[in-house]
CSV table of C-alpha atoms in Angstrom, one decimal:
chain,number,residue,atom,x,y,z
A,20,MET,CA,98.9,98.6,93.4
A,21,ALA,CA,99.1,96.5,96.2
A,22,ILE,CA,99.4,97.4,99.7
A,23,ARG,CA,100.8,95.4,102.5
A,24,ALA,CA,101.8,95.8,106.5
A,25,ALA,CA,104.1,93.3,107.9
A,26,ASN,CA,102.2,90.5,109.8
A,27,ASP,CA,103.2,91.8,113.2
A,28,LEU,CA,102.7,95.8,112.0
A,29,GLY,CA,105.9,96.5,112.5
A,30,MET,CA,108.2,97.4,110.6
A,31,VAL,CA,108.3,95.5,106.8
A,32,ARG,CA,111.7,95.9,105.8
A,33,THR,CA,114.4,93.7,107.8
A,34,GLY,CA,117.7,94.3,106.2
A,35,MET,CA,118.7,97.9,106.6
A,36,THR,CA,122.3,97.6,104.3
A,37,TYR,CA,122.2,99.3,101.4
A,38,ASP,CA,124.9,100.7,99.0
A,39,LYS,CA,123.9,104.5,100.3
A,40,GLU,CA,126.5,107.7,101.6
A,41,TYR,CA,124.8,107.6,104.9
A,42,GLY,CA,123.9,105.3,107.9
A,43,THR,CA,120.8,102.8,109.9
A,44,SER,CA,120.1,102.9,113.2
A,45,ALA,CA,117.3,101.8,116.1
A,46,ALA,CA,116.2,103.2,119.2
A,47,PHE,CA,113.3,101.8,121.6
A,48,TYR,CA,110.6,104.3,121.4
A,49,GLU,CA,107.8,104.6,124.4
A,50,LYS,CA,104.5,105.6,122.1
A,51,PRO,CA,105.0,102.5,119.3
A,52,ARG,CA,106.5,100.3,121.9
A,53,ARG,CA,108.7,98.9,119.7
A,54,LEU,CA,112.0,99.6,118.2
A,55,GLN,CA,112.0,101.9,115.0
A,56,TYR,CA,114.6,101.3,112.5
A,57,MET,CA,115.8,104.4,110.7
A,58,GLU,CA,117.6,105.9,107.7
A,59,GLY,CA,120.1,108.7,108.3
A,60,PRO,CA,120.4,112.1,110.3
A,61,ASN,CA,116.8,112.9,109.5
A,62,GLU,CA,114.5,110.4,110.5
A,63,PRO,CA,115.5,110.5,113.9
A,64,ALA,CA,115.1,114.0,115.0
A,65,VAL,CA,111.2,113.4,113.0
A,66,ALA,CA,111.2,110.3,115.6
A,67,ASP,CA,112.2,112.3,118.4
A,68,HIS,CA,109.7,114.6,117.6
A,69,LEU,CA,106.6,112.5,116.9
A,70,GLU,CA,107.8,110.8,120.1
A,71,MET,CA,107.2,114.1,122.6
A,72,ASN,CA,105.0,115.4,121.0
A,73,PRO,CA,101.7,115.7,122.3
A,74,ARG,CA,99.8,115.8,119.7
A,75,PHE,CA,101.2,112.5,118.4
A,76,LEU,CA,99.3,109.7,119.7
A,77,ASP,CA,100.9,106.1,117.6
A,78,PHE,CA,103.5,106.2,115.0
A,79,GLN,CA,106.0,103.7,113.0
A,80,PHE,CA,108.8,103.7,110.9
A,81,GLN,CA,108.5,102.3,107.4
A,82,PRO,CA,104.7,101.1,107.9
A,83,LEU,CA,104.0,99.6,104.3
A,84,ASP,CA,105.4,98.0,101.1
A,85,LEU,CA,103.5,99.7,98.5
A,86,THR,CA,103.6,97.7,95.0
A,87,PHE,CA,103.1,99.2,91.6
A,88,ARG,CA,102.9,97.7,88.2
A,89,ARG,CA,105.3,99.8,85.6
A,90,GLY,CA,103.7,100.1,81.8
A,91,ASP,CA,106.3,97.7,81.0
A,92,GLY,CA,104.9,95.1,83.4
A,93,LYS,CA,107.9,95.7,86.5
A,94,LEU,CA,106.8,95.2,89.8
A,95,VAL,CA,108.4,98.9,91.5
A,96,HIS,CA,107.7,98.8,95.0
A,97,LYS,CA,108.1,102.1,97.3
A,98,TYR,CA,108.3,102.3,101.1
A,99,PRO,CA,106.9,105.3,102.7
A,100,ASP,CA,109.0,106.7,105.7
A,101,VAL,CA,106.7,106.7,108.7
A,102,ILE,CA,102.7,106.7,110.0
A,103,MET,CA,101.4,108.8,112.5
A,104,GLU,CA,98.4,108.6,114.8
A,105,TYR,CA,97.2,111.9,115.6
A,106,ASP,CA,95.2,113.2,118.8
A,107,ASP,CA,92.1,113.5,117.4
A,108,ASN,CA,93.0,109.3,115.3
A,109,SER,CA,93.4,110.9,112.8
A,110,VAL,CA,96.4,108.9,110.7
A,111,ARG,CA,98.8,110.7,107.8
A,112,VAL,CA,101.9,108.7,106.0
A,113,GLY,CA,105.0,110.8,105.4
A,114,GLU,CA,107.8,110.8,103.1
A,115,ILE,CA,110.7,112.1,105.4
A,116,LYS,CA,113.2,113.7,102.9
A,117,SER,CA,116.3,116.7,103.7
A,118,ASN,CA,114.7,119.7,102.5
A,119,ARG,CA,111.2,119.8,100.6
A,120,ASP,CA,113.5,120.6,96.7
A,121,TRP,CA,113.2,116.6,97.1
A,122,PHE,CA,109.5,116.2,96.5
A,123,ALA,CA,109.3,118.9,93.5
A,124,SER,CA,112.6,116.8,91.7
A,125,PRO,CA,111.9,116.0,88.1
A,126,GLY,CA,110.7,112.5,88.4
A,127,ILE,CA,109.9,112.7,92.1
A,128,ARG,CA,106.0,114.5,91.4
A,129,ARG,CA,104.2,111.7,89.1
A,130,PRO,CA,104.8,109.1,91.6
A,131,LEU,CA,104.2,110.5,94.4
A,132,ASP,CA,100.7,111.8,93.0
A,133,ARG,CA,100.2,107.8,92.0
A,134,ILE,CA,100.6,107.5,95.4
A,135,ASP,CA,98.4,109.9,96.8
A,136,VAL,CA,95.8,108.2,94.3
A,137,ALA,CA,96.5,104.9,96.2
A,138,PHE,CA,96.1,106.1,99.4
A,139,ALA,CA,93.3,107.7,98.4
A,140,ALA,CA,91.4,104.5,97.5
A,141,VAL,CA,92.1,102.9,100.3
A,142,GLY,CA,90.9,106.2,102.3
A,143,LEU,CA,94.1,107.7,103.2
A,144,GLY,CA,95.1,111.6,102.5
A,145,PRO,CA,98.2,112.8,100.7
A,146,MET,CA,100.7,111.6,102.2
A,147,LEU,CA,102.7,114.1,103.6
A,148,HIS,CA,106.1,115.9,103.0
A,149,ILE,CA,108.6,116.1,106.0
A,150,CYS,CA,111.6,118.7,105.7
A,151,GLY,CA,113.9,116.5,108.0
A,152,GLU,CA,116.2,119.8,108.5
A,153,ASP,CA,113.4,121.9,109.9
A,154,PHE,CA,113.3,119.5,113.2
A,155,ARG,CA,118.0,118.2,113.0
A,156,ARG,CA,119.3,121.7,111.7
A,157,ASP,CA,117.9,123.8,114.0
A,158,ASP,CA,119.7,124.3,117.4
A,159,SER,CA,117.7,124.7,119.8
A,160,MET,CA,114.2,122.4,118.8
A,161,ARG,CA,117.4,119.5,118.8
A,162,GLU,CA,118.5,120.8,122.4
A,163,ALA,CA,114.7,120.7,123.7
A,164,HIS,CA,114.6,117.2,122.3
A,165,GLU,CA,117.0,115.7,123.6
A,166,ILE,CA,116.8,117.2,126.5
A,167,ALA,CA,113.3,116.0,126.6
A,168,ILE,CA,114.2,111.9,125.0
A,169,ASP,CA,117.1,112.2,127.7
A,170,ALA,CA,114.2,112.4,130.7
A,171,ARG,CA,111.1,111.0,129.2
A,172,LEU,CA,111.2,107.6,130.7
A,173,THR,CA,111.7,109.2,134.5
A,174,THR,CA,109.4,107.5,137.4
A,175,PHE,CA,106.4,109.6,138.9
A,176,ARG,CA,103.7,109.5,141.3
A,177,SER,CA,99.9,109.7,141.7
A,178,GLU,CA,100.5,112.9,143.9
A,179,GLU,CA,103.0,114.5,141.5
A,180,VAL,CA,100.6,113.9,138.6
A,181,ALA,CA,97.8,115.2,140.7
A,182,ALA,CA,99.6,117.9,141.8
A,183,VAL,CA,100.8,118.8,137.9
A,184,ARG,CA,97.3,118.9,137.1
A,185,ALA,CA,95.9,120.9,140.4
A,186,SER,CA,98.6,124.1,139.2
A,187,VAL,CA,97.8,124.3,135.4
A,188,SER,CA,94.0,124.0,136.6
A,189,ALA,CA,94.1,126.7,139.4
A,190,ALA,CA,96.3,129.1,136.5
A,191,GLY,CA,92.9,128.6,134.3
A,192,GLY,CA,95.1,125.7,131.8
A,193,TYR,CA,98.2,127.6,131.6
A,194,GLY,CA,100.2,127.4,133.6
A,195,LEU,CA,104.1,128.8,134.2
A,196,PHE,CA,106.6,126.1,133.8
A,197,ASP,CA,108.8,126.8,137.0
A,198,ASP,CA,105.8,127.3,139.1
A,199,VAL,CA,104.0,123.5,137.6
A,200,VAL,CA,107.8,122.3,138.4
A,201,ALA,CA,107.8,123.4,142.1
A,202,ALA,CA,104.2,121.9,142.1
A,203,ILE,CA,105.9,119.2,142.1
A,204,GLY,CA,108.4,119.7,144.7
A,205,GLY,CA,111.7,118.2,145.5
A,206,ARG,CA,115.5,119.2,143.5
A,207,ARG,CA,114.7,121.3,140.5
A,208,SER,CA,116.4,119.0,137.9
A,209,HIS,CA,114.5,116.2,139.4
A,210,ALA,CA,111.1,117.9,138.9
A,211,VAL,CA,111.5,119.0,135.1
A,212,ASP,CA,112.4,115.2,134.1
A,213,LYS,CA,109.5,114.5,135.6
A,214,LEU,CA,107.8,117.1,134.0
A,215,TYR,CA,108.6,115.3,130.5
A,216,ALA,CA,107.5,112.1,131.4
A,217,MET,CA,104.8,113.2,131.7
A,218,MET,CA,104.8,114.8,128.9
A,219,LEU,CA,105.9,111.8,127.5
A,220,LYS,CA,102.5,110.6,129.2
A,221,ARG,CA,100.2,113.4,127.9
A,222,ILE,CA,99.4,114.2,131.3
A,223,VAL,CA,101.2,117.9,129.6
A,224,ALA,CA,102.1,119.7,127.0
A,225,PHE,CA,104.7,122.8,126.6
A,226,ASP,CA,106.7,123.8,123.5
A,227,LEU,CA,109.4,122.0,122.5
A,228,ARG,CA,110.4,123.8,119.3
A,229,ALA,CA,113.2,125.3,122.3
A,230,LYS,CA,114.4,124.4,125.6
A,231,PRO,CA,111.5,125.9,128.5
A,232,ARG,CA,111.1,129.1,129.9
A,233,ARG,CA,110.7,129.2,133.4
A,234,ASP,CA,107.3,131.4,131.6
A,235,THR,CA,107.0,128.7,129.0
A,236,SER,CA,102.8,127.9,129.3
A,237,VAL,CA,102.5,124.2,130.4
A,238,THR,CA,98.5,122.7,129.5
A,239,LEU,CA,96.3,119.9,129.6
A,240,PRO,CA,95.8,117.8,126.6
A,241,ARG,CA,92.8,116.6,125.9
A,242,PRO,CA,92.8,112.5,127.1
A,243,ALA,CA,93.3,110.4,124.0
A,244,ARG,CA,93.7,106.9,123.3
A,245,ALA,CA,95.7,105.4,120.3
A,246,TYR,CA,94.1,102.5,118.2
A,247,ALA,CA,93.7,103.8,115.0
A,248,LEU,CA,97.2,103.3,113.5
A,249,ARG,CA,96.9,100.0,114.4
A,250,ALA,CA,93.3,99.2,112.8
A,251,LEU,CA,95.1,100.4,109.8
A,252,LEU,CA,98.2,98.6,109.4
A,253,ASN,CA,96.0,95.5,110.6
A,254,ARG,CA,94.1,95.7,107.2
A,255,PHE,CA,96.9,95.5,105.0
A,256,LYS,CA,97.9,92.4,106.6
A,257,SER,CA,99.1,89.2,104.6
A,258,PRO,CA,95.9,86.7,105.0
A,259,SER,CA,98.1,83.7,105.9
A,260,SER,CA,99.0,85.5,109.1
């Protein structure tokens, strides 16, 4: 199997016009610092989760072109949906489908096994099987993500960051959402938006499986810097780039 990444370390497919029953979309995300091109309703829902969850440092949709030669000599291309860098700088590739039944369906298991073997040869773990319905059909999670995505680019000041960190630290590392919002000061709705923006920057972390409550725990994630995902993609660029 051959693995190829785009020369600019972005997506390897640029033509998103396919004869399928679902549409394609594009949106700019802060963590990868570029447009992400996505198919169907599940991939955007997962992208919103990756953008706002402090566990993830970087991600890229349509990151790799995997080329296999079949027994009859025909070349077959596979394009994993997403690659993610975690806060421990580990990197995993994932495939996103509506539900988990797809991954166990006839004719799918063997190609997935071949991909896992190829990934192991280059030091990657098995491909993650991501269920898009977990992010798209959970009304509470979807609402929480939509609010966070809308607020994530709100500007904030360094003294507000210091106040948030002091509030969480004073509570033993587990501040209450309303107390941390109060530490920012000003109009509450604006302070809440600033806290979402701080979460995007990994200054704070809190659970986004539902809209935060007054007593939702707010913590301070450990410092981490993204580098591993781009370094891995760089290994698979075309030699001429």
